[in-house]
PDB file of C-alpha atoms in Angstrom:
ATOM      1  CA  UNK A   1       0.000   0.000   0.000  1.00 47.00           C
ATOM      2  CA  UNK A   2       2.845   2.406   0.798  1.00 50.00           C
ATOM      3  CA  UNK A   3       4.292   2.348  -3.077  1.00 47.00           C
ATOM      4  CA  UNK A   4       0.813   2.808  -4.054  1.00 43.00           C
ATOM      5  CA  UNK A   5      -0.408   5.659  -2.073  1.00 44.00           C
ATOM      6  CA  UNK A   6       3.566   7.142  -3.239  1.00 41.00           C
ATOM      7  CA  UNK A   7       2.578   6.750  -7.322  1.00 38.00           C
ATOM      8  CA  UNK A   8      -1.193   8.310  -6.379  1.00 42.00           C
ATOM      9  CA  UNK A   9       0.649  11.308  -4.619  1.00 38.00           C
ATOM     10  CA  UNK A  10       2.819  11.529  -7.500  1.00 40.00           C
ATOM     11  CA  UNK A  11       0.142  11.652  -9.878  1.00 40.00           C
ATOM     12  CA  UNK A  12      -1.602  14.308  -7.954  1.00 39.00           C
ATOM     13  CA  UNK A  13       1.541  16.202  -7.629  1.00 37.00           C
ATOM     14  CA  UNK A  14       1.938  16.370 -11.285  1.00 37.00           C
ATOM     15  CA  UNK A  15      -1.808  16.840 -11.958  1.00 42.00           C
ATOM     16  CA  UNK A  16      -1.865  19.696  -9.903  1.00 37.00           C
ATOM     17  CA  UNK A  17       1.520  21.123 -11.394  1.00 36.00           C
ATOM     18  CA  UNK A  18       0.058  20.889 -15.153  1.00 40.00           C
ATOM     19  CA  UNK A  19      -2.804  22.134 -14.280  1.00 39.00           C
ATOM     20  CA  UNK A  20      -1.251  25.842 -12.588  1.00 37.00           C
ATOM     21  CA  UNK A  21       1.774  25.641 -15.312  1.00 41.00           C
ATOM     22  CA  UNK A  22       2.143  28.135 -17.558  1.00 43.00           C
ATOM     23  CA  UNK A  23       0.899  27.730 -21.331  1.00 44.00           C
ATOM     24  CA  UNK A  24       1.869  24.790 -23.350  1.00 60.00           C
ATOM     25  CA  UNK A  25       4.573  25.177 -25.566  1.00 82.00           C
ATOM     26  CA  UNK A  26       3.112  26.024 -28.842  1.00 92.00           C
ATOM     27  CA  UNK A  27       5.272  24.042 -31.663  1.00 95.00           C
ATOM     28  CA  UNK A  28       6.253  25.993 -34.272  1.00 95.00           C
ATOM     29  CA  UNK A  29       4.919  25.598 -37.644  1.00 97.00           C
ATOM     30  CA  UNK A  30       6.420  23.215 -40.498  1.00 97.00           C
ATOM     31  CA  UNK A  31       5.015  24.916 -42.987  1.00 97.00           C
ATOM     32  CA  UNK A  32       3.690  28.088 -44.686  1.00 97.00           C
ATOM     33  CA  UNK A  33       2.965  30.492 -42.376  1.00 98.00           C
ATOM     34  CA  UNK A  34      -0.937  31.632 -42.355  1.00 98.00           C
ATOM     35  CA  UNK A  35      -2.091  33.558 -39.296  1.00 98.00           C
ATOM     36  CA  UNK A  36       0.238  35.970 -37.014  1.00 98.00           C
ATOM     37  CA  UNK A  37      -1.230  36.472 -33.641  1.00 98.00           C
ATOM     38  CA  UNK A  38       0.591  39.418 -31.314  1.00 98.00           C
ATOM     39  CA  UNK A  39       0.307  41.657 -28.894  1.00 98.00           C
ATOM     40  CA  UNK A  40      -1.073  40.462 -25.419  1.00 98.00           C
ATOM     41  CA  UNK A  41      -0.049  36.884 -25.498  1.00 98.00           C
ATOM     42  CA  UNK A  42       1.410  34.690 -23.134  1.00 97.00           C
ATOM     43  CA  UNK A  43       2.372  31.766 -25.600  1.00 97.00           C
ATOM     44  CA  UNK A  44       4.735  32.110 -28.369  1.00 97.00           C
ATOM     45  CA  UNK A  45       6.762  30.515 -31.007  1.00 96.00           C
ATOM     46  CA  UNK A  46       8.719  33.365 -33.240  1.00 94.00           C
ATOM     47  CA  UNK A  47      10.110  36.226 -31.381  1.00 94.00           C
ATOM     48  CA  UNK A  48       6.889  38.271 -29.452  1.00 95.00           C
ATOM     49  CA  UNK A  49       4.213  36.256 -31.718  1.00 98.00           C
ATOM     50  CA  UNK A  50       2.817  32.916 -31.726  1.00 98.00           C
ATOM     51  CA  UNK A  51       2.585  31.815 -35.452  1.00 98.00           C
ATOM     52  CA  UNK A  52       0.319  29.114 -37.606  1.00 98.00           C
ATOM     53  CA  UNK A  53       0.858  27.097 -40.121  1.00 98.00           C
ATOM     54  CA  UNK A  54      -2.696  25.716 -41.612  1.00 98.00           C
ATOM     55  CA  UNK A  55      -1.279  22.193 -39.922  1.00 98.00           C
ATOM     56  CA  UNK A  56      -1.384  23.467 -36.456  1.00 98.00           C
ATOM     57  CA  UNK A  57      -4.967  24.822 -36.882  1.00 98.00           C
ATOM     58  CA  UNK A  58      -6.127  21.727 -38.679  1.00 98.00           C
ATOM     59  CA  UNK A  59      -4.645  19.637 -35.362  1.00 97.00           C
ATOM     60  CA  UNK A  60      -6.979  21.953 -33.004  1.00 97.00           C
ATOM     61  CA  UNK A  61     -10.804  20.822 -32.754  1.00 98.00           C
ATOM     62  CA  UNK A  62     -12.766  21.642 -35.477  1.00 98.00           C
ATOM     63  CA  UNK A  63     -16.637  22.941 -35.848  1.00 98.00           C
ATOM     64  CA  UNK A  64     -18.536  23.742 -38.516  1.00 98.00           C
ATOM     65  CA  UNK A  65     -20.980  26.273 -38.905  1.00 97.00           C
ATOM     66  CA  UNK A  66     -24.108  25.911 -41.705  1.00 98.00           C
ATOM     67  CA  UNK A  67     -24.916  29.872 -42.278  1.00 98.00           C
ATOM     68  CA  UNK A  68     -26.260  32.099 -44.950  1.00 97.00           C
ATOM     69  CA  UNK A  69     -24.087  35.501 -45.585  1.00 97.00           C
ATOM     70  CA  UNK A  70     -24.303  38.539 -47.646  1.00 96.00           C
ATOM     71  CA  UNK A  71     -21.218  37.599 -49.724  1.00 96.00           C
ATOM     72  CA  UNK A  72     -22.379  33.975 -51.137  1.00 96.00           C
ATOM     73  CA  UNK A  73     -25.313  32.642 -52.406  1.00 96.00           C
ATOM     74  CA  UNK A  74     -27.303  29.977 -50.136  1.00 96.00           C
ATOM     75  CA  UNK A  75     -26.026  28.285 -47.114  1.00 98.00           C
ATOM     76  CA  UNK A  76     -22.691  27.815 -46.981  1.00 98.00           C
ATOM     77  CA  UNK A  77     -20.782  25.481 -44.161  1.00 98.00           C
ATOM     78  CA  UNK A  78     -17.574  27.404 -42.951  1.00 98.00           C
ATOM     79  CA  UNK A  79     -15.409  24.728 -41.074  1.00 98.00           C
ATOM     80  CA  UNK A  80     -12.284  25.318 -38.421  1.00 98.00           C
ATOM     81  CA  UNK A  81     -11.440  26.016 -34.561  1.00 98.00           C
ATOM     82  CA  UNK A  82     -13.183  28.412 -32.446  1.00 98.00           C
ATOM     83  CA  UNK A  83     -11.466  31.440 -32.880  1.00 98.00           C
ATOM     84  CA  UNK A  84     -11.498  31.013 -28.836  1.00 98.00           C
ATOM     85  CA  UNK A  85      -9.539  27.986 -29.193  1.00 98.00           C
ATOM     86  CA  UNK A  86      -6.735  29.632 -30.579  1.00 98.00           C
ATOM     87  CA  UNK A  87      -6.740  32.551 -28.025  1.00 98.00           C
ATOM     88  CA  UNK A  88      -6.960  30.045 -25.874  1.00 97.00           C
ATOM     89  CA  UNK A  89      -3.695  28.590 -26.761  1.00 97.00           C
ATOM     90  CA  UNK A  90      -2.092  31.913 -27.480  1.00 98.00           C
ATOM     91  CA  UNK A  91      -2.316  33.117 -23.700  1.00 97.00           C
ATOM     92  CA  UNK A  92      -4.652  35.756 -25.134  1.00 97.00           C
ATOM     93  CA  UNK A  93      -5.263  39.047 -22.134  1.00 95.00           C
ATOM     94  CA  UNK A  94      -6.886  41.676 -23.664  1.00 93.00           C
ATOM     95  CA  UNK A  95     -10.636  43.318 -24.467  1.00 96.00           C
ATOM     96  CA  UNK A  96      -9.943  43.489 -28.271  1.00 98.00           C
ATOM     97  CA  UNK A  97      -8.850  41.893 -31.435  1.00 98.00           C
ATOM     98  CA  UNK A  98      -7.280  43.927 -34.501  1.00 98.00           C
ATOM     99  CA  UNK A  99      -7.716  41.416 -37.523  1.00 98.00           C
ATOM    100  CA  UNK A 100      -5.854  42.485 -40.453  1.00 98.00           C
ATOM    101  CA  UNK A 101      -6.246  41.030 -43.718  1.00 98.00           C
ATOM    102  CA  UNK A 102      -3.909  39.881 -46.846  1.00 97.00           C
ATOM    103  CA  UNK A 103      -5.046  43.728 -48.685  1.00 96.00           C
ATOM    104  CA  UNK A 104      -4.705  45.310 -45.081  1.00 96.00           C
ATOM    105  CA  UNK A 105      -8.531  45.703 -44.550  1.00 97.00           C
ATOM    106  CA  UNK A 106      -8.679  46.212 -40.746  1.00 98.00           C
ATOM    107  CA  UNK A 107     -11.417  45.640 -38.593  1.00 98.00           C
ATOM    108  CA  UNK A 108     -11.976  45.954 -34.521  1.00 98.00           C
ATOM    109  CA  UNK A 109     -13.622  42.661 -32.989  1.00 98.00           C
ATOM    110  CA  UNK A 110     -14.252  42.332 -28.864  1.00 98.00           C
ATOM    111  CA  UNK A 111     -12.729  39.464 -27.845  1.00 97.00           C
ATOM    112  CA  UNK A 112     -15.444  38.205 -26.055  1.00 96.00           C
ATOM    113  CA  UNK A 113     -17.381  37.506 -28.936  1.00 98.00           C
ATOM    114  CA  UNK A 114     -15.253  34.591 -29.516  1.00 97.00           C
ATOM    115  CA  UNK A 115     -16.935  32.836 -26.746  1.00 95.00           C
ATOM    116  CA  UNK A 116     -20.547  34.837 -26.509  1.00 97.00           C
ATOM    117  CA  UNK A 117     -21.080  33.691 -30.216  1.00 97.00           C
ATOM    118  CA  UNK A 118     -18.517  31.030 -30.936  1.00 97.00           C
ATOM    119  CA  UNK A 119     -17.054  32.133 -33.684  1.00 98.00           C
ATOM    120  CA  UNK A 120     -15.023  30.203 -36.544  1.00 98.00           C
ATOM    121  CA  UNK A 121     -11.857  30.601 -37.683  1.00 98.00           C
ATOM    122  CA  UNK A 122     -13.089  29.076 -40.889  1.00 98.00           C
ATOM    123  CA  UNK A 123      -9.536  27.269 -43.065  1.00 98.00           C
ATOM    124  CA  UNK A 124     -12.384  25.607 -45.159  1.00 98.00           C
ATOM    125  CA  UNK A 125     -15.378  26.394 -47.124  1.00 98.00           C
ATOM    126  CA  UNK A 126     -17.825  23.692 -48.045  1.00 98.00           C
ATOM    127  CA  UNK A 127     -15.567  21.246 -47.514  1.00 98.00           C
ATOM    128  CA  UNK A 128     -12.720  22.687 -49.239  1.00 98.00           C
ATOM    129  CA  UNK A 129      -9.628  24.934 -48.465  1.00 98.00           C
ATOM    130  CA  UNK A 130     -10.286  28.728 -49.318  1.00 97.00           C
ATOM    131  CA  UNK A 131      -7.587  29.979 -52.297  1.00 96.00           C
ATOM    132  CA  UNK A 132      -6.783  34.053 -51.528  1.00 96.00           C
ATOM    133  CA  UNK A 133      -9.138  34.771 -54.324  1.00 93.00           C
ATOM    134  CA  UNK A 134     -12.084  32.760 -52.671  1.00 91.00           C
ATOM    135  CA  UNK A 135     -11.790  34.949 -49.170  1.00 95.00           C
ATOM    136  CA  UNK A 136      -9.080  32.591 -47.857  1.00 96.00           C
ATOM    137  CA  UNK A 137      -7.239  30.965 -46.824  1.00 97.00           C
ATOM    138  CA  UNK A 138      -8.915  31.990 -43.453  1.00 98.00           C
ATOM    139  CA  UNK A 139     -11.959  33.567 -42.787  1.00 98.00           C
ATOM    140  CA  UNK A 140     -13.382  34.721 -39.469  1.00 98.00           C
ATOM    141  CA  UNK A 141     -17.046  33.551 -39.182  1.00 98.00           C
ATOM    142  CA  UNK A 142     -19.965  34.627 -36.956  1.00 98.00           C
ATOM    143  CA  UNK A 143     -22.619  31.794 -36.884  1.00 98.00           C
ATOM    144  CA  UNK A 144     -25.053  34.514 -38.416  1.00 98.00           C
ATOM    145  CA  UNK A 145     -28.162  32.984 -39.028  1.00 97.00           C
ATOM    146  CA  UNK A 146     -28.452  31.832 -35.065  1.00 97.00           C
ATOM    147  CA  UNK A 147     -29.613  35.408 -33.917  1.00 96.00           C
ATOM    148  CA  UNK A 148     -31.057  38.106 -35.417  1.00 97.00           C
ATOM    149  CA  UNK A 149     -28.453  40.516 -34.272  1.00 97.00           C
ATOM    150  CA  UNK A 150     -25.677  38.921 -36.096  1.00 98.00           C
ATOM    151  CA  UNK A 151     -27.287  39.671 -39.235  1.00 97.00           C
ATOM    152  CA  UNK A 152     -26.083  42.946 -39.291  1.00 97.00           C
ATOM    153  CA  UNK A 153     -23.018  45.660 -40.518  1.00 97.00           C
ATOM    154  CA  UNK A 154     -21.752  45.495 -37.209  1.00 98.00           C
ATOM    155  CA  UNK A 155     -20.635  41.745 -37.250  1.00 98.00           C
ATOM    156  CA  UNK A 156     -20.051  41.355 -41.143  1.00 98.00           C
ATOM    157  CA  UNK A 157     -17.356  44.325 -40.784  1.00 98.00           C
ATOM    158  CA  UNK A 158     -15.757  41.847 -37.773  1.00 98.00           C
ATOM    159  CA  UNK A 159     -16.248  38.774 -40.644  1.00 98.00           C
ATOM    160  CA  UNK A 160     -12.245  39.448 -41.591  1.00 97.00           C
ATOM    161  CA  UNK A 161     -11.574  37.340 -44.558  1.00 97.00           C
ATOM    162  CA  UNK A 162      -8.344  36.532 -45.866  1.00 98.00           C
ATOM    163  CA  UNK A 163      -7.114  37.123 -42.398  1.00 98.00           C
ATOM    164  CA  UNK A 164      -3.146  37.052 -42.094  1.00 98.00           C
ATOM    165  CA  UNK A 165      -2.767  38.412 -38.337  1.00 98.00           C
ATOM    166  CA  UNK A 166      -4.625  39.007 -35.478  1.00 98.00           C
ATOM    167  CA  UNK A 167      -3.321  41.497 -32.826  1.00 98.00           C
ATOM    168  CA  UNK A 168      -4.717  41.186 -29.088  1.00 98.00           C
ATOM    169  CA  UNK A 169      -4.949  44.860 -27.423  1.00 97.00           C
TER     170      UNK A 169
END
């Protein structure tokens, strides 16, 4: 019983230590670099940022959302992580998001409507990767047709496509 209440204190022990640790160490990316997140992180992997190729974010959990927008005809399905996923695993401490875009369109997004509406970080688009002249390769979606309010200027100015970076202020 001794050697066994030793390997249960152990596992505690460690339990307890992963779970107050800092961040996990965010591997760096193998290939292409596709999304640039800065600012007020806690997790990085090049310098000050934490950087993605369109491996890492394939590797996180992914969610699809079935929506209608003002940019495509019909329902389209937007699949990726929840853009709170990836703050998440960035260490992200702010109130706001700056997402900037491959032709440097800029728009303002509060970062708690990554959580309060789950929003995508949509890498595909029924089914299929986005090319740069299709709005990818990543688009920020809201899940628009689940509340009226999202069907409005407000949150299609936040719906960054082609997204290259986010910065967290």
């Amino acid at each position: 019983m001794p050697a066994l209440s030793r390997a249960i204190a152990i596992l505690l022990f460690l339990a307890v230590s992963l779970c107050h640790a800092e961040s996990p160490q965010l591997p760096r990316p193998a290939g292409k670099v596709v999304l640039t997140v800065s600012g007020q992180i806690s997790n990085k992997n090049r310098d000050n940022d934490a950087v993605f190729d369109m491996d890492m974010l394939a590797k996180l959990p992914q969610h699809t959302i079935a929506t209608r927008t003002p940019w495509l005809p019909g329902v389209s399905r937007f699949t990726g992580p929840y853009l709170q996923d990836v703050l998440n695993l960035v260490g992200a401490k702010g109130h706001m998001l700056r997402a900037v875009a491959l032709n440097d369109y800029k728009t303002d997004i509060p970062l708690d409507d990554a959580s309060r509406y789950q929003v995508v970080l949509a890498r595909l688009l029924n089914g299929k990767p986005m090319p740069v002249r299709d709005k990818g390769p990543l688009f920020i979606v809201y899940p628009y047709d689940s509340q009226a309010v999202l069907r409005s200027e407000v949150y299609y100015n936040r719906s960054a496509w082609q997204l290259k970076s986010l910065q967290v202020e």
